[in-house]
Short mmCIF file of C-alpha atoms and ligand atoms in Angstrom, two decimals:
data_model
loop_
_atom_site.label_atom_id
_atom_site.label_comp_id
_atom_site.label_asym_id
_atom_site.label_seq_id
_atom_site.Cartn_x
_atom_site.Cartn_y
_atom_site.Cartn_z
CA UNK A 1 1.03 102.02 46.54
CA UNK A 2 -1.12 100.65 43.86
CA UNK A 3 -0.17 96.83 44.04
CA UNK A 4 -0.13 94.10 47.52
CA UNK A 5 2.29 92.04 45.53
CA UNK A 6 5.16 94.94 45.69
CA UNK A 7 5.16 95.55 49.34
CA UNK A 8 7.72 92.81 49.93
CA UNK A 9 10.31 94.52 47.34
CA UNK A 10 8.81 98.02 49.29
CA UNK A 11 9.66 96.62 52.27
CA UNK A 12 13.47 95.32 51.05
CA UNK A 13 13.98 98.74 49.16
CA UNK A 14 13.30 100.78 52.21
CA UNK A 15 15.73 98.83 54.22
CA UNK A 16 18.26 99.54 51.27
CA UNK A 17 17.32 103.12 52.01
CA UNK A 18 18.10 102.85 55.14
CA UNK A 19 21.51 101.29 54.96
CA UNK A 20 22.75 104.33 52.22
CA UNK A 21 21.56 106.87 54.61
CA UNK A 22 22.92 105.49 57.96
CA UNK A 23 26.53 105.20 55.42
CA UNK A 24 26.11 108.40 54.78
CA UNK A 25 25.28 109.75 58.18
CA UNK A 26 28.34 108.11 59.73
CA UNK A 27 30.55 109.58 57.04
CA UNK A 28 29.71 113.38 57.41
CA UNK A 29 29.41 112.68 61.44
CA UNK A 30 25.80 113.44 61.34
CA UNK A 31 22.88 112.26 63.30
CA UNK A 32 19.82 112.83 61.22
CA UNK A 33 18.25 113.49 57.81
CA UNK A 34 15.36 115.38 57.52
CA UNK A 35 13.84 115.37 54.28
CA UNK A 36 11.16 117.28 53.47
CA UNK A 37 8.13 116.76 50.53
CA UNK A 38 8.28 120.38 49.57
CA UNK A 39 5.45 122.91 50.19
CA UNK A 40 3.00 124.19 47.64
CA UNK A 41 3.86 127.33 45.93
CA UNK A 42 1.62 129.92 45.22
CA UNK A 43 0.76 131.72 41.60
CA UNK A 44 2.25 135.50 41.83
CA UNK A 45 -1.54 137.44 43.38
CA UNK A 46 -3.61 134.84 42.66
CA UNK A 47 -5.15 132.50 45.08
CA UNK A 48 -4.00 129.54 43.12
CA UNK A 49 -1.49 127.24 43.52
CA UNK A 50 1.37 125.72 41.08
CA UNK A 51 0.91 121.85 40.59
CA UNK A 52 2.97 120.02 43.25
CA UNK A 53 5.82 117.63 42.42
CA UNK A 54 7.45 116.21 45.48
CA UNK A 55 11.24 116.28 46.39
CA UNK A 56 12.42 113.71 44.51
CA UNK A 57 15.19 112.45 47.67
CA UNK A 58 11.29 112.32 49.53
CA UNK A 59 9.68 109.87 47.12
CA UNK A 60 12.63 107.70 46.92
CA UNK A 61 11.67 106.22 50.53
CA UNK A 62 7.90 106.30 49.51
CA UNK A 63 4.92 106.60 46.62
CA UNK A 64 3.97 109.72 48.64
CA UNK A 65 4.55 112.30 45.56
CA UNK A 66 1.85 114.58 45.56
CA UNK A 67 1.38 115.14 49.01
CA UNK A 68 2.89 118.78 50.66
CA UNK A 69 4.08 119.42 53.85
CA UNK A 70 5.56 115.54 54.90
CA UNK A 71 8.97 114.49 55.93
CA UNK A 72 11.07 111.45 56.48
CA UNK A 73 13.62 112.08 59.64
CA UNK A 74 15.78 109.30 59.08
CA UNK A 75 18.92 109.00 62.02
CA UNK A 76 20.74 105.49 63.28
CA UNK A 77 19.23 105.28 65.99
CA UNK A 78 15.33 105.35 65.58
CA UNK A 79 13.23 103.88 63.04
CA UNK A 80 12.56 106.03 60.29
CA UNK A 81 9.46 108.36 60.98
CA UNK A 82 7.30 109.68 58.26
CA UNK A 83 5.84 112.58 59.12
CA UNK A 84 2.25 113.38 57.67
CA UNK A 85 0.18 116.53 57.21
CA UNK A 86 -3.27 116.05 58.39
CA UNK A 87 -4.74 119.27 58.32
CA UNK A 88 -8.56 120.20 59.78
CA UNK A 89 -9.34 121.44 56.17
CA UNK A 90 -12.40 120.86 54.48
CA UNK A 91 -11.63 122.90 51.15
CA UNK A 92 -9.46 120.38 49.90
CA UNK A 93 -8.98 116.84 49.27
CA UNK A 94 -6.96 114.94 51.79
CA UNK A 95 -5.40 111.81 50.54
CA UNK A 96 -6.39 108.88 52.82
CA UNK A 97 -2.59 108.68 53.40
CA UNK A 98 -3.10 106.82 57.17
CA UNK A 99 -4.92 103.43 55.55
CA UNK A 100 -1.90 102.88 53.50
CA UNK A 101 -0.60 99.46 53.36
CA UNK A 102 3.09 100.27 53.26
CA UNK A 103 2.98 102.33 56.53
CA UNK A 104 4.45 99.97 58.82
CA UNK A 105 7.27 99.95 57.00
CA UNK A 106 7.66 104.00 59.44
CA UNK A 107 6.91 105.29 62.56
CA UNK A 108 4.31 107.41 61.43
CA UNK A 109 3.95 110.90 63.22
CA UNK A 110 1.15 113.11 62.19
CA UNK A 111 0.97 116.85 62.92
CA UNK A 112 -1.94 119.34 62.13
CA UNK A 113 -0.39 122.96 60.54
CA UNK A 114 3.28 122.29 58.41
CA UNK A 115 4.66 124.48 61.66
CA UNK A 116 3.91 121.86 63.89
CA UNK A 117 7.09 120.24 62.02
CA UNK A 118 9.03 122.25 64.91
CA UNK A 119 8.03 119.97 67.86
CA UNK A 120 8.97 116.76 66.36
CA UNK A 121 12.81 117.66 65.17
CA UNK A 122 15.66 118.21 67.74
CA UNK A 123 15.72 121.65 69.17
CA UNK A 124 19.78 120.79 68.67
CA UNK A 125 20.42 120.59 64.76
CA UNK A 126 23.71 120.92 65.12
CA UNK A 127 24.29 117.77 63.44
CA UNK A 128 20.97 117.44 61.37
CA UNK A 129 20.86 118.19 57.53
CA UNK A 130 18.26 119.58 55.48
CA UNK A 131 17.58 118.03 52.47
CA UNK A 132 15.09 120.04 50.23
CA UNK A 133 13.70 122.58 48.25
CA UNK A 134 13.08 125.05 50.99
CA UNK A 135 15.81 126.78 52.23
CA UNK A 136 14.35 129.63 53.70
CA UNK A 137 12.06 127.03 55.82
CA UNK A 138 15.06 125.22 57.01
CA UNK A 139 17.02 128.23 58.08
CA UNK A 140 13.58 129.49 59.82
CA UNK A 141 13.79 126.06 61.30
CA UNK A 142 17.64 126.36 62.17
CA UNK A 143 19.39 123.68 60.02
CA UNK A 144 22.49 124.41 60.10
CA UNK A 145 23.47 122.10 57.12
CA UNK A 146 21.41 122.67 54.09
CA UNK A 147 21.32 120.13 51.26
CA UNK A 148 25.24 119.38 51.71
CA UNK A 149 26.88 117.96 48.73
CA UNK A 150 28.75 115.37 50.25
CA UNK A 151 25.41 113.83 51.37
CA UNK A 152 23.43 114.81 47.58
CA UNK A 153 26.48 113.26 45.97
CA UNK A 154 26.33 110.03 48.04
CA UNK A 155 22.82 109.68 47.38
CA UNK A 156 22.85 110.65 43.83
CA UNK A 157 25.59 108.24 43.10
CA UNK A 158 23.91 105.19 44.76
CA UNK A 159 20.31 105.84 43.35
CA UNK A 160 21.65 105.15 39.41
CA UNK A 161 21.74 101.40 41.13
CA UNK A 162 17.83 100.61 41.37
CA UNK A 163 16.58 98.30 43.69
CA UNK A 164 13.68 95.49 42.61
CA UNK A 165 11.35 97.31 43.92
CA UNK A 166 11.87 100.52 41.88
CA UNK A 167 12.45 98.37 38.85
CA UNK A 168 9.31 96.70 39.04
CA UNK A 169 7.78 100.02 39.19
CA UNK A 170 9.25 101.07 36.01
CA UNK A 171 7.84 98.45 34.64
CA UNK A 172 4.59 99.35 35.40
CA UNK A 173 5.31 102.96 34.28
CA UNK A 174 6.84 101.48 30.81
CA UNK A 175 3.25 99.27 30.73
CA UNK A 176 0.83 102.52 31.14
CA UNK A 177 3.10 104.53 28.77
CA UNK A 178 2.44 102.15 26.21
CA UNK A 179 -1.07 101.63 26.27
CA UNK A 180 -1.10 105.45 25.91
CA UNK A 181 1.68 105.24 22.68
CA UNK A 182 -0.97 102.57 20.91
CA UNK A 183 -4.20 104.68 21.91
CA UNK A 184 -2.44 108.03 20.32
CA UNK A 185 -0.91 106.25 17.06
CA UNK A 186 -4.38 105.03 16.44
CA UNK A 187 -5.66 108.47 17.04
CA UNK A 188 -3.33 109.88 14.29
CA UNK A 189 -4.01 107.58 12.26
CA UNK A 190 -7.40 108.34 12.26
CA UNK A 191 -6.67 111.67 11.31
CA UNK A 192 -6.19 113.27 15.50
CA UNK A 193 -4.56 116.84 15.51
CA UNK A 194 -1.88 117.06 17.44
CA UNK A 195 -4.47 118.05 20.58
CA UNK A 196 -6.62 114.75 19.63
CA UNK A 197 -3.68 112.76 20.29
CA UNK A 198 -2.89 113.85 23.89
CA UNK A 199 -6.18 112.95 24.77
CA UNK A 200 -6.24 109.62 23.53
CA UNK A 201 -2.98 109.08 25.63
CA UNK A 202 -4.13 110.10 28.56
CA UNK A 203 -7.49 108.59 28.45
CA UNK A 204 -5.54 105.25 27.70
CA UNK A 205 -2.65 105.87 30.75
CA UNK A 206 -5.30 107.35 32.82
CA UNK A 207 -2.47 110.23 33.66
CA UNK A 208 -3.46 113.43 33.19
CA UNK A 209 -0.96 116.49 32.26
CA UNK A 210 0.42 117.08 35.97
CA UNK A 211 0.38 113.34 36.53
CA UNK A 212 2.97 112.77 33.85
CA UNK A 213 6.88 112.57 34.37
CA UNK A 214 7.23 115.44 31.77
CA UNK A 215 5.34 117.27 29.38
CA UNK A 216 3.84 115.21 26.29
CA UNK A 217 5.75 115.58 23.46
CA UNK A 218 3.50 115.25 20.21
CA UNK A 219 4.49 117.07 17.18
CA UNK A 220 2.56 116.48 13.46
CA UNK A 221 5.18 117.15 10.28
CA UNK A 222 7.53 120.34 11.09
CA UNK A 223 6.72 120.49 14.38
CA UNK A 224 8.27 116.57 15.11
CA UNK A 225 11.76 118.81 14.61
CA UNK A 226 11.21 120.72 17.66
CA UNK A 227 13.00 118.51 20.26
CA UNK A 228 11.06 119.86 23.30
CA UNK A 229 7.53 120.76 21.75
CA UNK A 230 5.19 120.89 24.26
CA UNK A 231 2.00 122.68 22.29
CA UNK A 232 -0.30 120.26 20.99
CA UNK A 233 -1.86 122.05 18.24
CA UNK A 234 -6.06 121.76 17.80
CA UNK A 235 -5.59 121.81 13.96
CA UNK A 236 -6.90 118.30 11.87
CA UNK A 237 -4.75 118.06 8.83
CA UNK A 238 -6.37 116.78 5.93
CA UNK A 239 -4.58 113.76 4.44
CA UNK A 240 -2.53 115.46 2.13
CA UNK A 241 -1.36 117.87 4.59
CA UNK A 242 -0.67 115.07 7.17
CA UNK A 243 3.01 113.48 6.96
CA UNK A 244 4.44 112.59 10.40
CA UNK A 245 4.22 112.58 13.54
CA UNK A 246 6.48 112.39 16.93
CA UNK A 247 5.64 111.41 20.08
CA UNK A 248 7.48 111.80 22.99
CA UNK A 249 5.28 110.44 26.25
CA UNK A 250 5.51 108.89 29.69
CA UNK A 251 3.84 107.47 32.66
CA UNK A 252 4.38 107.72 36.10
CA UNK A 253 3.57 104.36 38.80
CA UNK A 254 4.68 105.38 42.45
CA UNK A 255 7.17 108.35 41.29
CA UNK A 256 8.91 105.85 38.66
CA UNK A 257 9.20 107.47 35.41
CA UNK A 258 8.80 105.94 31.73
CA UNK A 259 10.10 107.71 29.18
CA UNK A 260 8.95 106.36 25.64
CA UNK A 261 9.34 108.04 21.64
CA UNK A 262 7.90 106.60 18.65
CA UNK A 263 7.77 108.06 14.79
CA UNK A 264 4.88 107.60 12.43
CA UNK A 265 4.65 108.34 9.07
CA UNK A 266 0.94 108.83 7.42
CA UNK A 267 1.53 106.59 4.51
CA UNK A 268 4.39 104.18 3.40
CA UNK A 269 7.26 106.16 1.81
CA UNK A 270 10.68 107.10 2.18
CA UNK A 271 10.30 108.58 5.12
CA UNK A 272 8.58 105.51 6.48
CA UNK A 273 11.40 103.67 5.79
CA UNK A 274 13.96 106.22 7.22
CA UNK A 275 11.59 105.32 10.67
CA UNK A 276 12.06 101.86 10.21
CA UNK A 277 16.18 101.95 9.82
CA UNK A 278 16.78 104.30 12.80
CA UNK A 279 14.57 101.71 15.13
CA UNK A 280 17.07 99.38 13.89
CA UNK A 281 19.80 101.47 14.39
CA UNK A 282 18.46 102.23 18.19
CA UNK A 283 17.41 98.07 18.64
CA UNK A 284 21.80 97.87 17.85
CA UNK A 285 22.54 100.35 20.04
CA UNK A 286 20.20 98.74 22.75
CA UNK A 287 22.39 95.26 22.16
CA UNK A 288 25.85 97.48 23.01
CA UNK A 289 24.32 98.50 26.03
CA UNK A 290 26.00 96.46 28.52
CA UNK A 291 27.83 96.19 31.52
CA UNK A 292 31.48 97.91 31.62
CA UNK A 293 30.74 100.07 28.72
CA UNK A 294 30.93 103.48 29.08
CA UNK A 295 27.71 105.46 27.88
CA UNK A 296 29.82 108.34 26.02
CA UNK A 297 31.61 105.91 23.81
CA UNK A 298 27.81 104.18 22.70
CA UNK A 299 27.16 108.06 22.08
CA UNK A 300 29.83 108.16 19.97
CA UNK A 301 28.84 104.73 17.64
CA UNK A 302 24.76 106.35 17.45
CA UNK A 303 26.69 109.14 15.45
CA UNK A 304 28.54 106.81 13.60
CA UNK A 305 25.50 105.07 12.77
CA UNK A 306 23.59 108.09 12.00
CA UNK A 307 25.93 109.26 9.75
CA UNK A 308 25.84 105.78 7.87
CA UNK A 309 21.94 106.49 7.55
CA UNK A 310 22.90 110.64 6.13
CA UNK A 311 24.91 109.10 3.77
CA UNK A 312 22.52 105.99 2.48
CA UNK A 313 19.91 108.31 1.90
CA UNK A 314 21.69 110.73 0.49
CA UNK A 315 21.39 113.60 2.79
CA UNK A 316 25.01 114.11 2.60
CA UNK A 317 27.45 112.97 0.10
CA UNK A 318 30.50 112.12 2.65
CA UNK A 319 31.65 109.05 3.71
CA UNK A 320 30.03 108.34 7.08
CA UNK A 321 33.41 108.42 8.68
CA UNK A 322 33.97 111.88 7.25
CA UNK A 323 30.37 112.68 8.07
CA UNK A 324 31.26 112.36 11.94
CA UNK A 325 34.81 113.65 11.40
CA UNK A 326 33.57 117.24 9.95
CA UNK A 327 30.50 117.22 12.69
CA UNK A 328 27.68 117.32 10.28
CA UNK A 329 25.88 114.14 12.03
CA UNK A 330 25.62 116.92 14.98
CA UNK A 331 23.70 119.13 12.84
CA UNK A 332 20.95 115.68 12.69
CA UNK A 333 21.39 114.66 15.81
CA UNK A 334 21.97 117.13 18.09
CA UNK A 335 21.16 115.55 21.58
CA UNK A 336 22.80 113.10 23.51
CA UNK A 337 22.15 109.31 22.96
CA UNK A 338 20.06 109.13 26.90
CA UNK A 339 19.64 109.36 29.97
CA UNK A 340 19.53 107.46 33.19
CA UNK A 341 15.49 107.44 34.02
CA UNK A 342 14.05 106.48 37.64
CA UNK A 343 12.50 109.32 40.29
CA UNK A 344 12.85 111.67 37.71
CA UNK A 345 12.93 111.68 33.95
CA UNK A 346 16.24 112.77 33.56
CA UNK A 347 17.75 111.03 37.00
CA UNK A 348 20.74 112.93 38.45
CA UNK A 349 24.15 110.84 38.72
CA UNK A 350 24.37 110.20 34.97
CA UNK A 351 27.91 111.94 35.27
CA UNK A 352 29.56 110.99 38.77
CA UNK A 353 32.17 108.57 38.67
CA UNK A 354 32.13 107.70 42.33
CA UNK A 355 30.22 108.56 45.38
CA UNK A 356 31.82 111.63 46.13
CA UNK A 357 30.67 113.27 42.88
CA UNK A 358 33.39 113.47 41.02
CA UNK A 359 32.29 114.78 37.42
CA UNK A 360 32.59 113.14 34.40
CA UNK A 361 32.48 115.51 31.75
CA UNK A 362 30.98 114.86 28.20
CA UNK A 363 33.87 114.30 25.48
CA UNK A 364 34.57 117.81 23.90
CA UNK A 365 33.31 116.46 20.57
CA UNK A 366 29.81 115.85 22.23
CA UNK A 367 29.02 118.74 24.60
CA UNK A 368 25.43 118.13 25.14
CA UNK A 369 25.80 114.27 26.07
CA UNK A 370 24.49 114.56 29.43
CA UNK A 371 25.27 110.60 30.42
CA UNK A 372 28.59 109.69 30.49
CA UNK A 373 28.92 107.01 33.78
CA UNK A 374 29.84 103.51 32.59
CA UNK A 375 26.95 101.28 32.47
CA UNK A 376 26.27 98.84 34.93
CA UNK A 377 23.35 96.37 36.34
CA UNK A 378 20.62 97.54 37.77
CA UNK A 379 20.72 100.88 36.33
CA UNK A 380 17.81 101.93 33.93
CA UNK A 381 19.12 103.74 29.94
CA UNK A 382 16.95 105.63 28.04
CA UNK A 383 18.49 105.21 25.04
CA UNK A 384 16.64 107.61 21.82
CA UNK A 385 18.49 108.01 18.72
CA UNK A 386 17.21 110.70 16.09
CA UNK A 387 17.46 112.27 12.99
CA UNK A 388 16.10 116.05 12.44
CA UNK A 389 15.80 118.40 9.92
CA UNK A 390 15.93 121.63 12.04
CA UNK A 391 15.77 124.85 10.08
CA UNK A 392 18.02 126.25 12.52
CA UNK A 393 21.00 124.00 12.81
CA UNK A 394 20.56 123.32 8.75
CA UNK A 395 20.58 127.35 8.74
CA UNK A 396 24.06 127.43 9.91
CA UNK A 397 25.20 124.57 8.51
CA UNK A 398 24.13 126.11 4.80
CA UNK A 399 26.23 129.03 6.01
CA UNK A 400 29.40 126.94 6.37
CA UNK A 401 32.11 125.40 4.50
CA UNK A 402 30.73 121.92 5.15
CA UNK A 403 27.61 123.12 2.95
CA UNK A 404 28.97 121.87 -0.21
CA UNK A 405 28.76 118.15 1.00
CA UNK A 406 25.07 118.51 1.52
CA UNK A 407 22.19 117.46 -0.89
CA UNK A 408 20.04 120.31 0.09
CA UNK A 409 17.12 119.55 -1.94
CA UNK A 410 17.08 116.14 -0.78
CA UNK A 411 16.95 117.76 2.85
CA UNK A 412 14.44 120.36 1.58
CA UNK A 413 11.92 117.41 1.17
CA UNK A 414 12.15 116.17 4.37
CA UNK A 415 11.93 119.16 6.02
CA UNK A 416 8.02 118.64 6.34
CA UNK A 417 8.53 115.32 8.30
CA UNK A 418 10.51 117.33 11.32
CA UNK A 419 12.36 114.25 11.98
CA UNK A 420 12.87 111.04 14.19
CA UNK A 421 13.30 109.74 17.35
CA UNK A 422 12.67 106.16 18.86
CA UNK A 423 13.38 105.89 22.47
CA UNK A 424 12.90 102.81 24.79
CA UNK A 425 13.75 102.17 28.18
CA UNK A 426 16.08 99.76 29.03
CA UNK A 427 16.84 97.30 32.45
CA UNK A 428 20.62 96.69 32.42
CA UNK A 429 21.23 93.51 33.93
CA UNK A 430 24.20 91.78 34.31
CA UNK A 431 23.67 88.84 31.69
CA UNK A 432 21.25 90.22 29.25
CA UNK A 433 19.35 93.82 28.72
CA UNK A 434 15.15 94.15 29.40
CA UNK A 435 13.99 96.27 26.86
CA UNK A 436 10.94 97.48 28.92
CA UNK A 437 9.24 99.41 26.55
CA UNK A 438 9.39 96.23 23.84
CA UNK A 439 8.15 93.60 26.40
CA UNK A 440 5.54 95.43 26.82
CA UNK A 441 4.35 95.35 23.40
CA UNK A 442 5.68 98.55 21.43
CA UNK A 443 7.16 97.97 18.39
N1 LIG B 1 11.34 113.24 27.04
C1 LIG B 1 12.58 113.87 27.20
C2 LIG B 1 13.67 112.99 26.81
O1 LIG B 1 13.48 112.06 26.04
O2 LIG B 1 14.77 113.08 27.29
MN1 MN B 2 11.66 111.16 25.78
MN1 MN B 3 14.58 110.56 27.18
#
């Protein structure tokens, strides 16, 4: 835990914990959760070791998430007990995890070997679950119920509702990511390759690559139309060769994920100003994020609104509402509008309509919208509008009967811009929305 200040909203957050699991322990008659951090896994014959990223259901109770081996046994009866890994191993670093100031909020039980785990749970686990990566470790261990759903569901369901505590922490995560956003504009403006960039960003968040809540994003011209390019190409462009460039970056503060795009262009021009109308377009969407709406139908008014863009620039030469209508804003925007953010960059839930996980599906119009809960306070939007010339979807779409609608040489010149996405992170709270990503000084 990296701040005093938070340990009161630790300490009321834990207790919420506590209270979901104990519901959810009476419900499915059982008598303990034991949740496990995850182990490290091995490269294939190599004596190196994959970077670790802790169970996400583990670092929900605690800013433990690089740390192997640990578990949380969490029953009615008894206090919740961490248990800790302290190893006699002088090869690697071992976390001063014991000096902690949140500790007391456990019974802490340390054991020496990750076998050791064996002594402390019930030698009955008749009714204890297993909630983890590791199934072969829990069978080895006897679980008898491994990761049930009724017990995911529950927990997925409730963790879309954040708790001040894990709100405060994403706004520490939104305050890191943006220090790194200013450090890596500058850096392109300067005339940074792709590769330049990353490193200003995480010399300004101080979060290296395994640190981060997903891989850095940062595509110059064509590449900005690649949705999940994670290269980072060591080429400086010269000026003239230098148009645009993406970047898609995060932070991370206790587990809490940001999740932040922003669009440059090198000099003021069209493009520029496309940039400048689809942050308006996402600051709208942002104001029709509220309470009682349901995310799919704000999905629904992004394409609306990118369509009125296709057509004002004169991408397409359709009415917007036929635009939409003939799905050719799909071909520009081909993702969904966001994402619920929290433990994990894309936070499971986003489609459960109640506790027991039933599933929401997208609208068959919009297939890849992957949120589609109604919105509600406390829960944390992503919400990331774009516009993308991808050779592939424009490939098919030349192909097609909708192809006479299309200025393609229009299109053809903003192919080497790849495209645009702005994407802030937003607090839903019952009276007004926290743009987290704009309070903290991102424009
Ligand atoms: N960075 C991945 C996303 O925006 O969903
Ligand atoms: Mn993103
Ligand atoms: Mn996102």
């Amino acid at each position: 835990m990296n701040l005093a200040s938070l340990l009161p909203r630790f300490e009321a957050h834990v207790a919420t914990q506590l209270q979901r699991a104990e519901q959810v322990l009476e419900r499915e008659n059982l008598e303990l959760l034991a949740i496990h951090s995850g182990q490290i896994k091995r490269q294939f014959l190599d004596d190196m070791d994959y970077p670790f990223k802790a169970n996400p259901l583990f670092k929900a109770w605690c800013p433990l998430d690089d740390v192997p081996h640990c578990w949380l046994l969490i029953s009615r009866e008894q206090r919740p007990r961490l248990v800790i890994l302290q190893p006699d191993d002088f090869w690697h670093y071992q976390p001063p995890i014991l000096q902690a100031d949140w500790l007391h909020v456990f019974d802490v039980v340390t054991i020496k070997s990750p076998e050791a785990i064996e002594q402390v749970l019930p030698y009955d686990k008749v009714r204890s679950a297993y909630l983890g990566e590791h199934v072969e470790v829990a069978k080895a261990l006897g679980f008898e119920h491994i990761n049930p759903d009724p017990v995911l569901n529950f927990l997925h369901y409730h963790r879309l509702f954040k708790t001040d505590y894990e709100l405060e922490c994403m706004r520490h995560a939104n305050q890191i990511a943006v220090r790194g956003h200013h450090a890596a504009r500058q850096s392109f403006l300067d005339g940074g390759s792709e590769f330049d960039c990353l490193l200003a960003y995480m010399q300004a968040t101080g979060q290296g690559e395994n640190d981060a809540p997903y891989g850095h994003i940062i595509g110059q011209n064509e590449h900005a139309a690649v949705l999940h390019y994670m290269v980072q190409s060591r080429q400086r462009l010269t000026p003239g060769q230098r148009h645009s460039m993406l970047i898609d970056a995060g932070a991370n503060y206790n587990g809490y994920a940001a999740d932040i795009t922003r669009t440059y262009s090198a000099r003021e021009d069209e493009f520029g100003e496309l940039v400048a109308a689809l942050d308006q377009v996402t600051l709208a969407l942002i104001d029709l994020l509220k309470p009682g709406t349901r995310f799919g139908d704000l999905h629904a008014l992004a394409h609306e609104q990118i369509a009125k863009l296709l057509y004002a620039y004169g991408f397409v030469k359709l009415s917007p509402e036929a635009i939409v209508a003939q799905k050719i804003s799909q071909v520009f925007l081909p993702h969904g509008l966001g994402h619920s953010l929290g433990l994990q960059v894309h936070d499971v839930g986003g489609t459960m309509l109640d506790e027991r996980g039933t599933n929401i599906p997208p609208p068959d119009e919009f297939p890849t919208l992957r949120t589609t809960r109604t919105v509600e306070p406390r829960q944390v939007y992503t919400i990331e509008p774009g516009l993308y010339f991808i050779d592939s979807l424009l490939g098919k779409l030349k192909a097609s009967p909708q192809a006479k609608h299309v200025d393609w040489q229009r299109v053809d010149a903003f192919r080497r811009y790849g495209g645009v996405r702005i994407e802030d992170n937003i607090i839903v709270h019952r009276e007004r929305n926290e743009n987290m990503t704009r309070a903290n000084g991102l424009n």
